[in-house]
Amino acid sequence: MSAPALSLPHGDGHDHAHGHDDGHGHHGHVTLQYQPGLPLSRGKLIMWLFLSTEIMFFAALLGSYVVLRFGSPVWPLPHHVHLSEPIGAFNTFVLICSSVTIVLALEAARADKAPQAKLWMLLTLLLGTLFLGVKAYEYSAKFSHGIYPWSPRSRVFEKPDLYYGSAVRARLGEPAIIDKLKELDDTPADKLTSEQVAARGRLQQIRKMVTNPDQQPFDLAVIADQVMPLPSAGSHGHSSGLNDAFPWLRLPAVIPGGNMWASTYFLLTGFHAIHVGVGLLVFAILLGYRLDHARAGMIENAGLYWHFVDLVWIFLFPLLYLF
Amino acid sequence: MSDHSHSPQPHATHAPVTRPGETTEIHETVPHAHATAAPAAHAAGHGGDHGGEHAHGGIGTYLMVFLALCVLTTMSFFTYSSAWPWRDQPQVGWAFMMAVSCTKAMLVVLFFMHVLWEANWKYVLTIPAAMMAVFLALMLVPDVGMRTRMVAQERALYMPRQSDVRLMERAAEAGNAERGGEAH
């Protein structure tokens, strides 16, 4: 059984070596042969080796996320951090579609239908760009709620304690905000929405509480709830707080566990987005070629990478949006 | 197409590198006819180099996989809807979603990445990586996952707790009642 299996590659390699060595080794009878360690082309082998390192890379990231998620005493619900499940599901769908289009590009290239392959490739590029666009929109929604992965910009506090209270006081004492608040106080009620009028009343109450040292004791959790309410587990809606009524206000907000969540979310989705970006770059380069049968290997390797990126998102979506 | 005249050349150099491991049964059945038969196959029809994979794949298969992936995504998204029966037991949803994700991952790897039709080298590359990945994640558990089991009192003081969430919820209830009162 093993003899023919061994002899064929040997014979093949021999022919192969002759073809290449014609120019150099006429006199030597010993010809060196190239025998691949694994029976696949070098490009594909390298891509798979790279992907196996990528498996470990993302396993470390996803593993630390899961371990932090379940090891933390409190973890925010997706609604606490303004994640939108339908948007996440839509992005999952976009990536699945792009996986199909790249597979179809490969099939077209193997059948030597170059224009068709290019069309599928272009579609993959567009779908990947759409994914990144949606991701950018989601990031901007986080930023607008004061959720940043780093501390000077982040307005997230872990609990409604004295540090939180003094941060609210500091924000309300900033000269620019004092001017804005004066402006708001002087605005006639008919120039504001009814929601904004109600919010203005609550804001004035909070300002009295926080800035007046002779005040009665007050509940910081109430202030935190007024600034940015945490939607309860059952509700799907987004309850509006002072920061939503007046986006310039940018008061500190309380999301228990929110900072650890932000670190893991931005790290995971950020590294994934970088991978998507690299894939798009590869597709853009490939679009410059004629995608016929001779390029099928290149398309296959680019496709393998892209499917892996899709694979990572398949796990990221439920872990980040639905857990 | 104008490329037809060029096409045998890349195969002629490419074929010996890929062919030996493509499938073992070919070597067993037609050991010597293979070398001459292959170029003929290439000349006859394009894609002969990957003929083995090509026969298995096909657009119909890919579309079926695509449909399955869409259905599975909808299934995991279903845990988010109010019709999901285990809303008070999140663990059921987590297990369900992970099962769905693993199924989706297997579909992508087996069909889109063609692993189903690859030779045995696939195990050489994927199994050690998968084992390393699992160990890597497990080794995070004692240091990172259990880091809040035993902490200094000072640290515990500043750590967010479930009680902080309850504090916020209570404030929200009071606030909603107040806001409701304003509206009425």
Short mmCIF file of C-alpha atoms in Angstrom, two decimals:
data_model
loop_
_atom_site.label_atom_id
_atom_site.label_comp_id
_atom_site.label_asym_id
_atom_site.label_seq_id
_atom_site.Cartn_x
_atom_site.Cartn_y
_atom_site.Cartn_z
CA MET A 1 0.00 0.00 0.00
CA SER A 2 2.71 2.44 0.93
CA ALA A 3 5.06 1.64 -1.95
CA PRO A 4 3.10 3.27 -4.78
CA ALA A 5 2.16 6.18 -2.55
CA LEU A 6 5.83 6.77 -1.90
CA SER A 7 7.10 6.17 -5.38
CA LEU A 8 4.81 8.61 -7.13
CA PRO A 9 5.83 11.78 -5.36
CA HIS A 10 9.40 10.64 -5.77
CA GLY A 11 9.02 10.18 -9.49
CA ASP A 12 7.21 13.46 -9.76
CA GLY A 13 9.83 15.29 -7.84
CA HIS A 14 12.44 13.79 -10.10
CA ASP A 15 10.81 15.10 -13.25
CA HIS A 16 10.34 18.39 -11.55
CA ALA A 17 13.97 18.64 -10.51
CA HIS A 18 15.14 17.88 -14.05
CA GLY A 19 13.03 20.62 -15.40
CA HIS A 20 14.67 23.14 -13.11
CA ASP A 21 18.22 21.86 -12.95
CA ASP A 22 18.84 21.76 -16.68
CA GLY A 23 20.83 24.93 -16.56
CA HIS A 24 23.09 24.02 -13.62
CA GLY A 25 23.87 20.41 -12.83
CA HIS A 26 24.75 18.53 -16.03
CA HIS A 27 27.71 16.66 -14.56
CA GLY A 28 26.26 15.62 -11.17
CA HIS A 29 24.14 12.50 -11.00
CA VAL A 30 22.88 13.44 -7.57
CA THR A 31 19.95 15.75 -8.03
CA LEU A 32 18.36 17.52 -5.08
CA GLN A 33 14.65 17.23 -4.98
CA TYR A 34 12.06 19.47 -3.43
CA GLN A 35 9.72 17.43 -1.31
CA PRO A 36 7.06 19.43 0.45
CA GLY A 37 6.66 18.53 4.13
CA LEU A 38 2.90 18.91 3.82
CA PRO A 39 1.21 18.18 0.54
CA LEU A 40 -0.01 21.65 -0.31
CA SER A 41 1.34 24.68 -2.07
CA ARG A 42 3.66 26.94 -0.14
CA GLY A 43 1.31 29.90 -0.20
CA LYS A 44 -1.54 27.87 1.22
CA LEU A 45 0.71 26.24 3.81
CA ILE A 46 1.92 29.62 5.01
CA MET A 47 -1.63 30.95 5.11
CA TRP A 48 -2.74 27.99 7.23
CA LEU A 49 0.25 28.35 9.56
CA PHE A 50 -0.61 32.03 9.90
CA LEU A 51 -4.23 31.15 10.58
CA SER A 52 -3.22 28.69 13.30
CA THR A 53 -1.31 31.51 15.03
CA GLU A 54 -4.41 33.65 14.56
CA ILE A 55 -6.53 30.98 16.22
CA MET A 56 -4.33 31.29 19.29
CA PHE A 57 -4.33 35.09 19.11
CA PHE A 58 -8.08 35.36 19.12
CA ALA A 59 -8.45 32.50 21.56
CA ALA A 60 -6.37 34.52 24.01
CA LEU A 61 -8.54 37.60 23.45
CA LEU A 62 -11.86 35.77 23.55
CA GLY A 63 -10.67 33.63 26.46
CA SER A 64 -9.73 36.66 28.52
CA TYR A 65 -13.06 38.25 27.67
CA VAL A 66 -15.02 35.21 28.84
CA VAL A 67 -12.90 34.85 31.96
CA LEU A 68 -13.26 38.55 32.81
CA ARG A 69 -16.94 38.51 31.96
CA PHE A 70 -17.76 35.67 34.33
CA GLY A 71 -15.11 36.53 36.91
CA SER A 72 -16.29 40.08 37.42
CA PRO A 73 -18.61 40.79 40.32
CA VAL A 74 -20.86 42.81 38.02
CA TRP A 75 -21.07 43.04 34.26
CA PRO A 76 -23.28 45.50 32.36
CA LEU A 77 -26.18 44.28 30.26
CA PRO A 78 -25.93 45.06 26.53
CA HIS A 79 -28.55 47.78 27.05
CA HIS A 80 -26.57 49.42 29.82
CA VAL A 81 -23.76 50.09 27.35
CA HIS A 82 -26.04 51.06 24.46
CA LEU A 83 -25.36 48.02 22.29
CA SER A 84 -27.90 47.39 19.59
CA GLU A 85 -28.49 43.70 18.93
CA PRO A 86 -30.22 44.22 15.57
CA ILE A 87 -27.21 46.19 14.32
CA GLY A 88 -24.90 43.40 15.46
CA ALA A 89 -27.08 40.79 13.76
CA PHE A 90 -27.08 42.88 10.59
CA ASN A 91 -23.27 43.00 10.62
CA THR A 92 -23.18 39.23 11.10
CA PHE A 93 -25.36 38.87 8.03
CA VAL A 94 -23.10 41.22 6.04
CA LEU A 95 -20.01 39.17 6.91
CA ILE A 96 -21.73 35.88 6.04
CA CYS A 97 -22.72 37.34 2.66
CA SER A 98 -19.14 38.47 2.06
CA SER A 99 -17.92 34.95 2.87
CA VAL A 100 -20.23 33.62 0.18
CA THR A 101 -19.15 36.19 -2.39
CA ILE A 102 -15.45 35.44 -1.90
CA VAL A 103 -16.15 31.72 -2.29
CA LEU A 104 -18.02 32.49 -5.51
CA ALA A 105 -15.10 34.62 -6.68
CA LEU A 106 -12.82 31.63 -6.18
CA GLU A 107 -15.20 29.34 -8.03
CA ALA A 108 -15.41 31.80 -10.92
CA ALA A 109 -11.63 32.14 -11.05
CA ARG A 110 -11.21 28.36 -11.10
CA ALA A 111 -13.64 28.18 -13.99
CA ASP A 112 -11.50 30.88 -15.67
CA LYS A 113 -14.33 33.42 -15.67
CA ALA A 114 -12.16 36.41 -14.82
CA PRO A 115 -14.75 39.22 -15.16
CA GLN A 116 -17.22 37.31 -13.00
CA ALA A 117 -14.55 36.65 -10.39
CA LYS A 118 -13.71 40.34 -10.32
CA LEU A 119 -17.36 41.22 -9.78
CA TRP A 120 -17.65 38.85 -6.81
CA MET A 121 -14.40 40.19 -5.43
CA LEU A 122 -15.66 43.76 -5.75
CA LEU A 123 -18.86 42.77 -3.98
CA THR A 124 -16.82 41.24 -1.15
CA LEU A 125 -14.85 44.45 -0.85
CA LEU A 126 -18.06 46.49 -0.68
CA LEU A 127 -19.62 44.20 1.94
CA GLY A 128 -16.47 44.39 4.05
CA THR A 129 -16.53 48.17 3.79
CA LEU A 130 -20.18 48.15 4.83
CA PHE A 131 -19.24 46.08 7.88
CA LEU A 132 -16.56 48.60 8.86
CA GLY A 133 -18.98 51.48 8.26
CA VAL A 134 -21.55 49.95 10.60
CA LYS A 135 -18.80 49.30 13.13
CA ALA A 136 -17.69 52.94 12.92
CA TYR A 137 -21.29 54.04 13.50
CA GLU A 138 -21.49 51.80 16.56
CA TYR A 139 -18.21 53.19 17.89
CA SER A 140 -19.45 56.73 17.49
CA ALA A 141 -22.63 55.81 19.39
CA LYS A 142 -20.47 54.53 22.26
CA PHE A 143 -18.33 57.65 22.21
CA SER A 144 -21.40 59.88 22.27
CA HIS A 145 -22.44 58.14 25.51
CA GLY A 146 -19.05 58.78 27.05
CA ILE A 147 -17.91 55.16 26.69
CA TYR A 148 -14.26 55.24 25.64
CA PRO A 149 -11.58 52.61 26.09
CA TRP A 150 -9.20 55.05 27.79
CA SER A 151 -9.56 57.09 30.92
CA PRO A 152 -9.21 60.82 30.23
CA ARG A 153 -12.10 60.71 27.77
CA SER A 154 -14.22 58.05 29.38
CA ARG A 155 -17.10 59.44 31.43
CA VAL A 156 -18.06 56.05 32.85
CA PHE A 157 -18.09 55.60 36.63
CA GLU A 158 -18.41 52.20 38.22
CA LYS A 159 -20.69 53.15 41.11
CA PRO A 160 -22.63 56.16 42.33
CA ASP A 161 -20.17 57.05 45.10
CA LEU A 162 -18.52 60.28 46.24
CA TYR A 163 -16.02 60.20 43.37
CA TYR A 164 -18.93 60.22 41.02
CA GLY A 165 -20.61 63.06 42.85
CA SER A 166 -17.49 65.20 42.78
CA ALA A 167 -17.03 64.47 39.06
CA VAL A 168 -20.58 65.71 38.39
CA ARG A 169 -19.88 68.80 40.46
CA ALA A 170 -16.60 69.41 38.61
CA ARG A 171 -18.32 69.11 35.25
CA LEU A 172 -21.11 71.48 36.24
CA GLY A 173 -18.48 73.95 37.49
CA GLU A 174 -16.58 74.16 34.20
CA PRO A 175 -16.73 77.74 32.84
CA ALA A 176 -17.94 76.64 29.40
CA ILE A 177 -20.73 74.57 30.93
CA ILE A 178 -21.72 77.39 33.29
CA ASP A 179 -22.18 79.64 30.25
CA LYS A 180 -24.18 76.98 28.44
CA LEU A 181 -26.36 76.39 31.49
CA LYS A 182 -27.09 80.12 31.79
CA GLU A 183 -28.03 80.14 28.15
CA LEU A 184 -30.33 77.17 28.73
CA ASP A 185 -31.98 78.83 31.73
CA ASP A 186 -32.70 81.95 29.66
CA THR A 187 -34.14 80.02 26.73
CA PRO A 188 -37.92 80.48 26.57
CA ALA A 189 -39.82 77.24 27.09
CA ASP A 190 -41.51 77.41 23.69
CA LYS A 191 -38.13 77.07 21.99
CA LEU A 192 -37.51 73.70 23.66
CA THR A 193 -39.26 70.39 23.26
CA SER A 194 -41.51 69.34 26.13
CA GLU A 195 -38.98 66.63 26.96
CA GLN A 196 -36.21 69.20 27.14
CA VAL A 197 -38.30 71.46 29.39
CA ALA A 198 -38.81 68.58 31.83
CA ALA A 199 -35.12 67.69 31.61
CA ARG A 200 -34.19 71.31 32.28
CA GLY A 201 -36.24 71.26 35.49
CA ARG A 202 -34.49 68.08 36.67
CA LEU A 203 -31.10 69.51 35.75
CA GLN A 204 -31.78 72.64 37.79
CA GLN A 205 -32.65 70.45 40.78
CA ILE A 206 -29.43 68.50 40.40
CA ARG A 207 -27.39 71.68 40.11
CA LYS A 208 -28.92 72.93 43.35
CA MET A 209 -28.17 69.65 45.09
CA VAL A 210 -24.60 69.32 43.90
CA THR A 211 -23.34 72.88 44.05
CA ASN A 212 -24.93 74.03 47.30
CA PRO A 213 -22.83 72.88 50.28
CA ASP A 214 -25.67 73.43 52.81
CA GLN A 215 -27.96 71.00 51.02
CA GLN A 216 -29.85 68.16 52.58
CA PRO A 217 -28.21 64.76 52.02
CA PHE A 218 -29.12 63.44 48.59
CA ASP A 219 -28.96 60.16 46.74
CA LEU A 220 -26.15 59.99 44.18
CA ALA A 221 -27.85 57.05 42.51
CA VAL A 222 -30.79 59.33 41.73
CA ILE A 223 -28.46 61.81 40.03
CA ALA A 224 -26.77 59.00 38.11
CA ASP A 225 -30.17 57.74 37.01
CA GLN A 226 -31.21 61.21 35.85
CA VAL A 227 -27.99 61.64 33.85
CA MET A 228 -28.09 58.27 32.10
CA PRO A 229 -30.67 55.71 33.22
CA LEU A 230 -29.77 52.02 33.06
CA PRO A 231 -32.54 50.28 31.17
CA SER A 232 -33.86 47.29 33.06
CA ALA A 233 -33.20 43.76 31.88
CA GLY A 234 -36.62 43.32 30.31
CA SER A 235 -36.86 46.56 28.38
CA HIS A 236 -35.51 46.81 24.84
CA GLY A 237 -35.95 50.52 24.57
CA HIS A 238 -33.50 53.27 25.28
CA SER A 239 -34.57 55.45 28.18
CA SER A 240 -33.51 59.00 27.76
CA GLY A 241 -31.48 60.92 30.35
CA LEU A 242 -30.09 64.41 30.73
CA ASN A 243 -27.10 63.59 28.52
CA ASP A 244 -29.52 62.58 25.75
CA ALA A 245 -31.67 65.69 26.16
CA PHE A 246 -28.61 67.98 26.08
CA PRO A 247 -25.73 66.28 24.24
CA TRP A 248 -23.32 69.14 25.08
CA LEU A 249 -23.79 68.47 28.79
CA ARG A 250 -21.61 65.35 28.82
CA LEU A 251 -22.08 64.65 32.52
CA PRO A 252 -20.31 61.64 34.02
CA ALA A 253 -22.49 58.53 33.93
CA VAL A 254 -22.63 55.42 36.10
CA ILE A 255 -22.45 51.99 34.48
CA PRO A 256 -21.42 49.34 37.02
CA GLY A 257 -18.71 47.24 35.35
CA GLY A 258 -18.75 49.58 32.37
CA ASN A 259 -15.04 50.33 32.23
CA MET A 260 -13.96 46.70 32.09
CA TRP A 261 -16.66 46.11 29.53
CA ALA A 262 -15.38 49.01 27.40
CA SER A 263 -11.81 47.71 27.57
CA THR A 264 -12.76 44.25 26.37
CA TYR A 265 -15.30 45.46 23.80
CA PHE A 266 -12.97 47.90 22.10
CA LEU A 267 -10.03 45.49 22.23
CA LEU A 268 -11.98 42.59 20.70
CA THR A 269 -13.90 44.53 18.08
CA GLY A 270 -10.88 46.75 17.39
CA PHE A 271 -8.58 43.84 16.60
CA HIS A 272 -11.33 42.26 14.54
CA ALA A 273 -11.84 45.52 12.65
CA ILE A 274 -8.09 45.72 11.95
CA HIS A 275 -8.31 42.22 10.49
CA VAL A 276 -11.26 43.25 8.35
CA GLY A 277 -9.27 46.27 7.16
CA VAL A 278 -6.30 44.11 6.19
CA GLY A 279 -8.64 41.80 4.29
CA LEU A 280 -10.10 44.75 2.41
CA LEU A 281 -6.58 45.90 1.51
CA VAL A 282 -5.82 42.43 0.10
CA PHE A 283 -9.04 42.45 -1.93
CA ALA A 284 -8.24 45.92 -3.27
CA ILE A 285 -4.80 44.70 -4.38
CA LEU A 286 -6.27 41.54 -5.95
CA LEU A 287 -8.78 43.65 -7.88
CA GLY A 288 -5.82 45.05 -9.82
CA TYR A 289 -5.10 41.63 -11.29
CA ARG A 290 -6.84 39.57 -13.91
CA LEU A 291 -8.59 36.99 -11.73
CA ASP A 292 -8.34 33.95 -13.95
CA HIS A 293 -7.34 30.37 -13.22
CA ALA A 294 -3.70 31.33 -12.64
CA ARG A 295 -4.73 33.56 -9.71
CA ALA A 296 -7.02 30.98 -8.09
CA GLY A 297 -4.36 30.19 -5.49
CA MET A 298 -4.10 33.83 -4.43
CA ILE A 299 -7.87 34.16 -4.21
CA GLU A 300 -8.08 30.95 -2.23
CA ASN A 301 -5.55 32.21 0.32
CA ALA A 302 -7.25 35.60 0.61
CA GLY A 303 -10.54 33.74 1.00
CA LEU A 304 -9.16 31.51 3.75
CA TYR A 305 -8.12 34.63 5.66
CA TRP A 306 -11.49 36.27 5.09
CA HIS A 307 -13.41 33.21 6.27
CA PHE A 308 -11.32 33.23 9.41
CA VAL A 309 -12.26 36.86 10.03
CA ASP A 310 -15.90 35.83 9.57
CA LEU A 311 -15.34 32.95 11.98
CA VAL A 312 -14.08 35.28 14.70
CA TRP A 313 -17.14 37.48 14.29
CA ILE A 314 -19.42 34.44 14.54
CA PHE A 315 -18.17 34.07 18.12
CA LEU A 316 -17.85 37.78 18.87
CA PHE A 317 -21.45 38.58 17.99
CA PRO A 318 -23.20 36.38 20.59
CA LEU A 319 -20.48 36.93 23.21
CA LEU A 320 -20.63 40.72 23.01
CA TYR A 321 -24.21 41.43 21.99
CA LEU A 322 -26.31 38.64 23.42
CA PHE A 323 -24.54 37.45 26.57
CA MET B 1 -10.44 33.51 -24.06
CA SER B 2 -6.90 34.42 -24.98
CA ASP B 3 -5.48 32.66 -21.93
CA HIS B 4 -6.24 29.19 -23.18
CA SER B 5 -2.90 28.78 -24.87
CA HIS B 6 -1.04 29.73 -21.68
CA SER B 7 -3.00 27.64 -19.28
CA PRO B 8 -1.07 24.34 -19.48
CA GLN B 9 2.15 26.04 -18.43
CA PRO B 10 1.28 26.96 -14.86
CA HIS B 11 -0.24 23.53 -14.31
CA ALA B 12 2.82 21.78 -15.61
CA THR B 13 4.97 23.39 -12.94
CA HIS B 14 2.31 23.53 -10.29
CA ALA B 15 0.95 20.03 -10.53
CA PRO B 16 3.88 18.07 -9.06
CA VAL B 17 3.83 20.20 -5.93
CA THR B 18 0.17 19.79 -5.13
CA ARG B 19 -0.68 16.41 -6.52
CA PRO B 20 1.15 13.97 -4.23
CA GLY B 21 -1.02 14.66 -1.23
CA GLU B 22 -4.29 15.50 -2.85
CA THR B 23 -5.77 12.11 -2.26
CA THR B 24 -4.01 8.89 -1.40
CA GLU B 25 -6.38 6.61 -3.24
CA ILE B 26 -5.30 8.04 -6.58
CA HIS B 27 -1.76 6.87 -5.93
CA GLU B 28 -2.94 3.47 -4.96
CA THR B 29 -5.10 2.88 -7.98
CA VAL B 30 -3.23 4.55 -10.85
CA PRO B 31 0.32 5.12 -9.76
CA HIS B 32 2.01 5.83 -13.10
CA ALA B 33 -0.72 6.78 -15.47
CA HIS B 34 -1.36 9.75 -13.21
CA ALA B 35 1.63 11.82 -14.29
CA THR B 36 0.61 11.77 -17.92
CA ALA B 37 -3.12 11.83 -17.38
CA ALA B 38 -3.13 15.00 -15.32
CA PRO B 39 -1.95 17.47 -17.99
CA ALA B 40 -4.47 15.99 -20.39
CA ALA B 41 -7.19 16.62 -17.86
CA HIS B 42 -6.05 20.21 -17.54
CA ALA B 43 -6.12 20.71 -21.27
CA ALA B 44 -9.59 19.24 -21.48
CA GLY B 45 -11.21 21.26 -18.78
CA HIS B 46 -10.13 24.12 -16.56
CA GLY B 47 -9.99 23.61 -12.85
CA GLY B 48 -8.65 20.11 -13.26
CA ASP B 49 -5.85 20.97 -10.85
CA HIS B 50 -8.38 21.28 -8.08
CA GLY B 51 -10.70 18.79 -9.68
CA GLY B 52 -11.12 16.79 -6.49
CA GLU B 53 -12.30 19.81 -4.50
CA HIS B 54 -14.28 21.24 -7.35
CA ALA B 55 -16.49 18.22 -7.65
CA HIS B 56 -17.43 18.47 -3.96
CA GLY B 57 -18.01 22.20 -3.76
CA GLY B 58 -20.25 23.87 -6.26
CA ILE B 59 -22.50 26.86 -6.02
CA GLY B 60 -25.47 24.81 -4.84
CA THR B 61 -23.56 23.60 -1.78
CA TYR B 62 -22.38 27.11 -0.95
CA LEU B 63 -25.89 28.52 -1.19
CA MET B 64 -27.20 25.79 1.10
CA VAL B 65 -24.46 26.61 3.62
CA PHE B 66 -25.30 30.30 3.29
CA LEU B 67 -28.96 29.59 4.02
CA ALA B 68 -28.02 27.43 7.00
CA LEU B 69 -25.81 30.24 8.35
CA CYS B 70 -28.64 32.76 7.99
CA VAL B 71 -31.07 30.46 9.78
CA LEU B 72 -28.55 29.84 12.57
CA THR B 73 -27.92 33.57 13.00
CA THR B 74 -31.65 34.12 13.28
CA MET B 75 -31.77 31.33 15.86
CA SER B 76 -29.17 32.94 18.10
CA PHE B 77 -30.82 36.32 17.58
CA PHE B 78 -34.07 34.69 18.72
CA THR B 79 -32.68 34.52 22.28
CA TYR B 80 -32.93 38.32 22.29
CA SER B 81 -36.63 38.37 21.41
CA SER B 82 -39.32 38.34 24.05
CA ALA B 83 -40.61 35.02 22.69
CA TRP B 84 -37.48 33.25 24.03
CA PRO B 85 -38.85 31.07 26.85
CA TRP B 86 -35.79 31.10 29.16
CA ARG B 87 -35.39 34.83 29.72
CA ASP B 88 -34.98 34.37 33.48
CA GLN B 89 -32.25 31.74 33.03
CA PRO B 90 -29.52 33.34 30.94
CA GLN B 91 -27.36 30.21 31.13
CA VAL B 92 -29.76 28.37 28.82
CA GLY B 93 -29.42 31.14 26.24
CA TRP B 94 -25.62 31.17 26.56
CA ALA B 95 -25.34 27.42 26.02
CA PHE B 96 -27.74 27.62 23.09
CA MET B 97 -25.85 30.49 21.47
CA MET B 98 -22.49 28.79 21.89
CA ALA B 99 -23.88 25.62 20.32
CA VAL B 100 -25.23 27.67 17.41
CA SER B 101 -21.92 29.54 17.04
CA CYS B 102 -19.93 26.32 17.01
CA THR B 103 -22.24 24.91 14.35
CA LYS B 104 -21.81 28.04 12.26
CA ALA B 105 -18.03 27.93 12.71
CA MET B 106 -17.95 24.27 11.62
CA LEU B 107 -20.01 25.09 8.52
CA VAL B 108 -17.68 27.93 7.54
CA VAL B 109 -14.53 25.90 8.19
CA LEU B 110 -15.74 22.70 6.50
CA PHE B 111 -17.38 24.17 3.40
CA PHE B 112 -16.15 27.71 2.79
CA MET B 113 -12.58 26.97 3.85
CA HIS B 114 -12.79 23.62 2.01
CA VAL B 115 -11.43 21.73 5.01
CA LEU B 116 -13.96 18.96 4.45
CA TRP B 117 -12.23 18.08 1.18
CA GLU B 118 -8.63 18.58 2.25
CA ALA B 119 -6.14 15.78 2.91
CA ASN B 120 -5.01 14.81 6.39
CA TRP B 121 -2.58 17.72 6.74
CA LYS B 122 -5.56 19.71 8.07
CA TYR B 123 -5.30 17.88 11.39
CA VAL B 124 -1.57 18.62 11.65
CA LEU B 125 -2.22 22.35 11.50
CA THR B 126 -5.53 22.79 13.28
CA ILE B 127 -5.47 20.34 16.20
CA PRO B 128 -2.28 21.63 17.91
CA ALA B 129 -3.47 25.22 17.45
CA ALA B 130 -6.86 24.37 18.90
CA MET B 131 -5.26 22.63 21.89
CA MET B 132 -2.96 25.58 22.55
CA ALA B 133 -5.96 27.89 22.30
CA VAL B 134 -7.92 25.90 24.87
CA PHE B 135 -4.96 25.73 27.30
CA LEU B 136 -4.36 29.43 26.84
CA ALA B 137 -7.92 30.26 27.82
CA LEU B 138 -7.94 27.79 30.73
CA MET B 139 -4.74 29.22 32.18
CA LEU B 140 -6.39 32.62 32.46
CA VAL B 141 -8.98 31.28 34.89
CA PRO B 142 -6.99 31.18 38.17
CA ASP B 143 -5.22 34.52 37.76
CA VAL B 144 -7.77 36.63 35.96
CA GLY B 145 -11.10 34.89 36.38
CA MET B 146 -10.80 34.38 40.13
CA ARG B 147 -9.04 37.63 40.90
CA THR B 148 -12.02 39.09 42.73
CA ARG B 149 -12.65 36.08 44.98
CA MET B 150 -10.11 37.26 47.54
CA VAL B 151 -9.33 40.95 47.44
CA ALA B 152 -8.16 43.50 49.96
CA GLN B 153 -10.90 45.32 51.81
CA GLU B 154 -9.81 48.62 50.31
CA ARG B 155 -10.12 47.26 46.83
CA ALA B 156 -13.47 45.69 47.57
CA LEU B 157 -14.67 49.11 48.68
CA TYR B 158 -14.11 50.64 45.26
CA MET B 159 -15.15 47.60 43.25
CA PRO B 160 -18.51 47.80 41.50
CA ARG B 161 -20.99 45.30 42.88
CA GLN B 162 -24.36 43.93 42.03
CA SER B 163 -25.71 46.11 44.84
CA ASP B 164 -24.72 49.18 42.81
CA VAL B 165 -26.92 47.98 39.98
CA ARG B 166 -29.78 47.49 42.43
CA LEU B 167 -29.18 50.99 43.78
CA MET B 168 -29.50 52.36 40.27
CA GLU B 169 -32.60 50.28 39.58
CA ARG B 170 -34.28 51.52 42.74
CA ALA B 171 -33.46 55.11 41.77
CA ALA B 172 -34.85 54.45 38.31
CA GLU B 173 -38.10 53.09 39.74
CA ALA B 174 -38.46 56.13 41.97
CA GLY B 175 -37.58 58.42 39.06
CA ASN B 176 -40.06 56.72 36.74
CA ALA B 177 -42.81 57.04 39.32
CA GLU B 178 -41.97 60.72 39.68
CA ARG B 179 -41.85 61.29 35.94
CA GLY B 180 -45.07 59.35 35.55
CA GLY B 181 -46.59 61.61 38.20
CA GLU B 182 -45.45 64.69 36.29
CA ALA B 183 -47.11 63.46 33.17
CA HIS B 184 -50.44 62.72 34.79
#
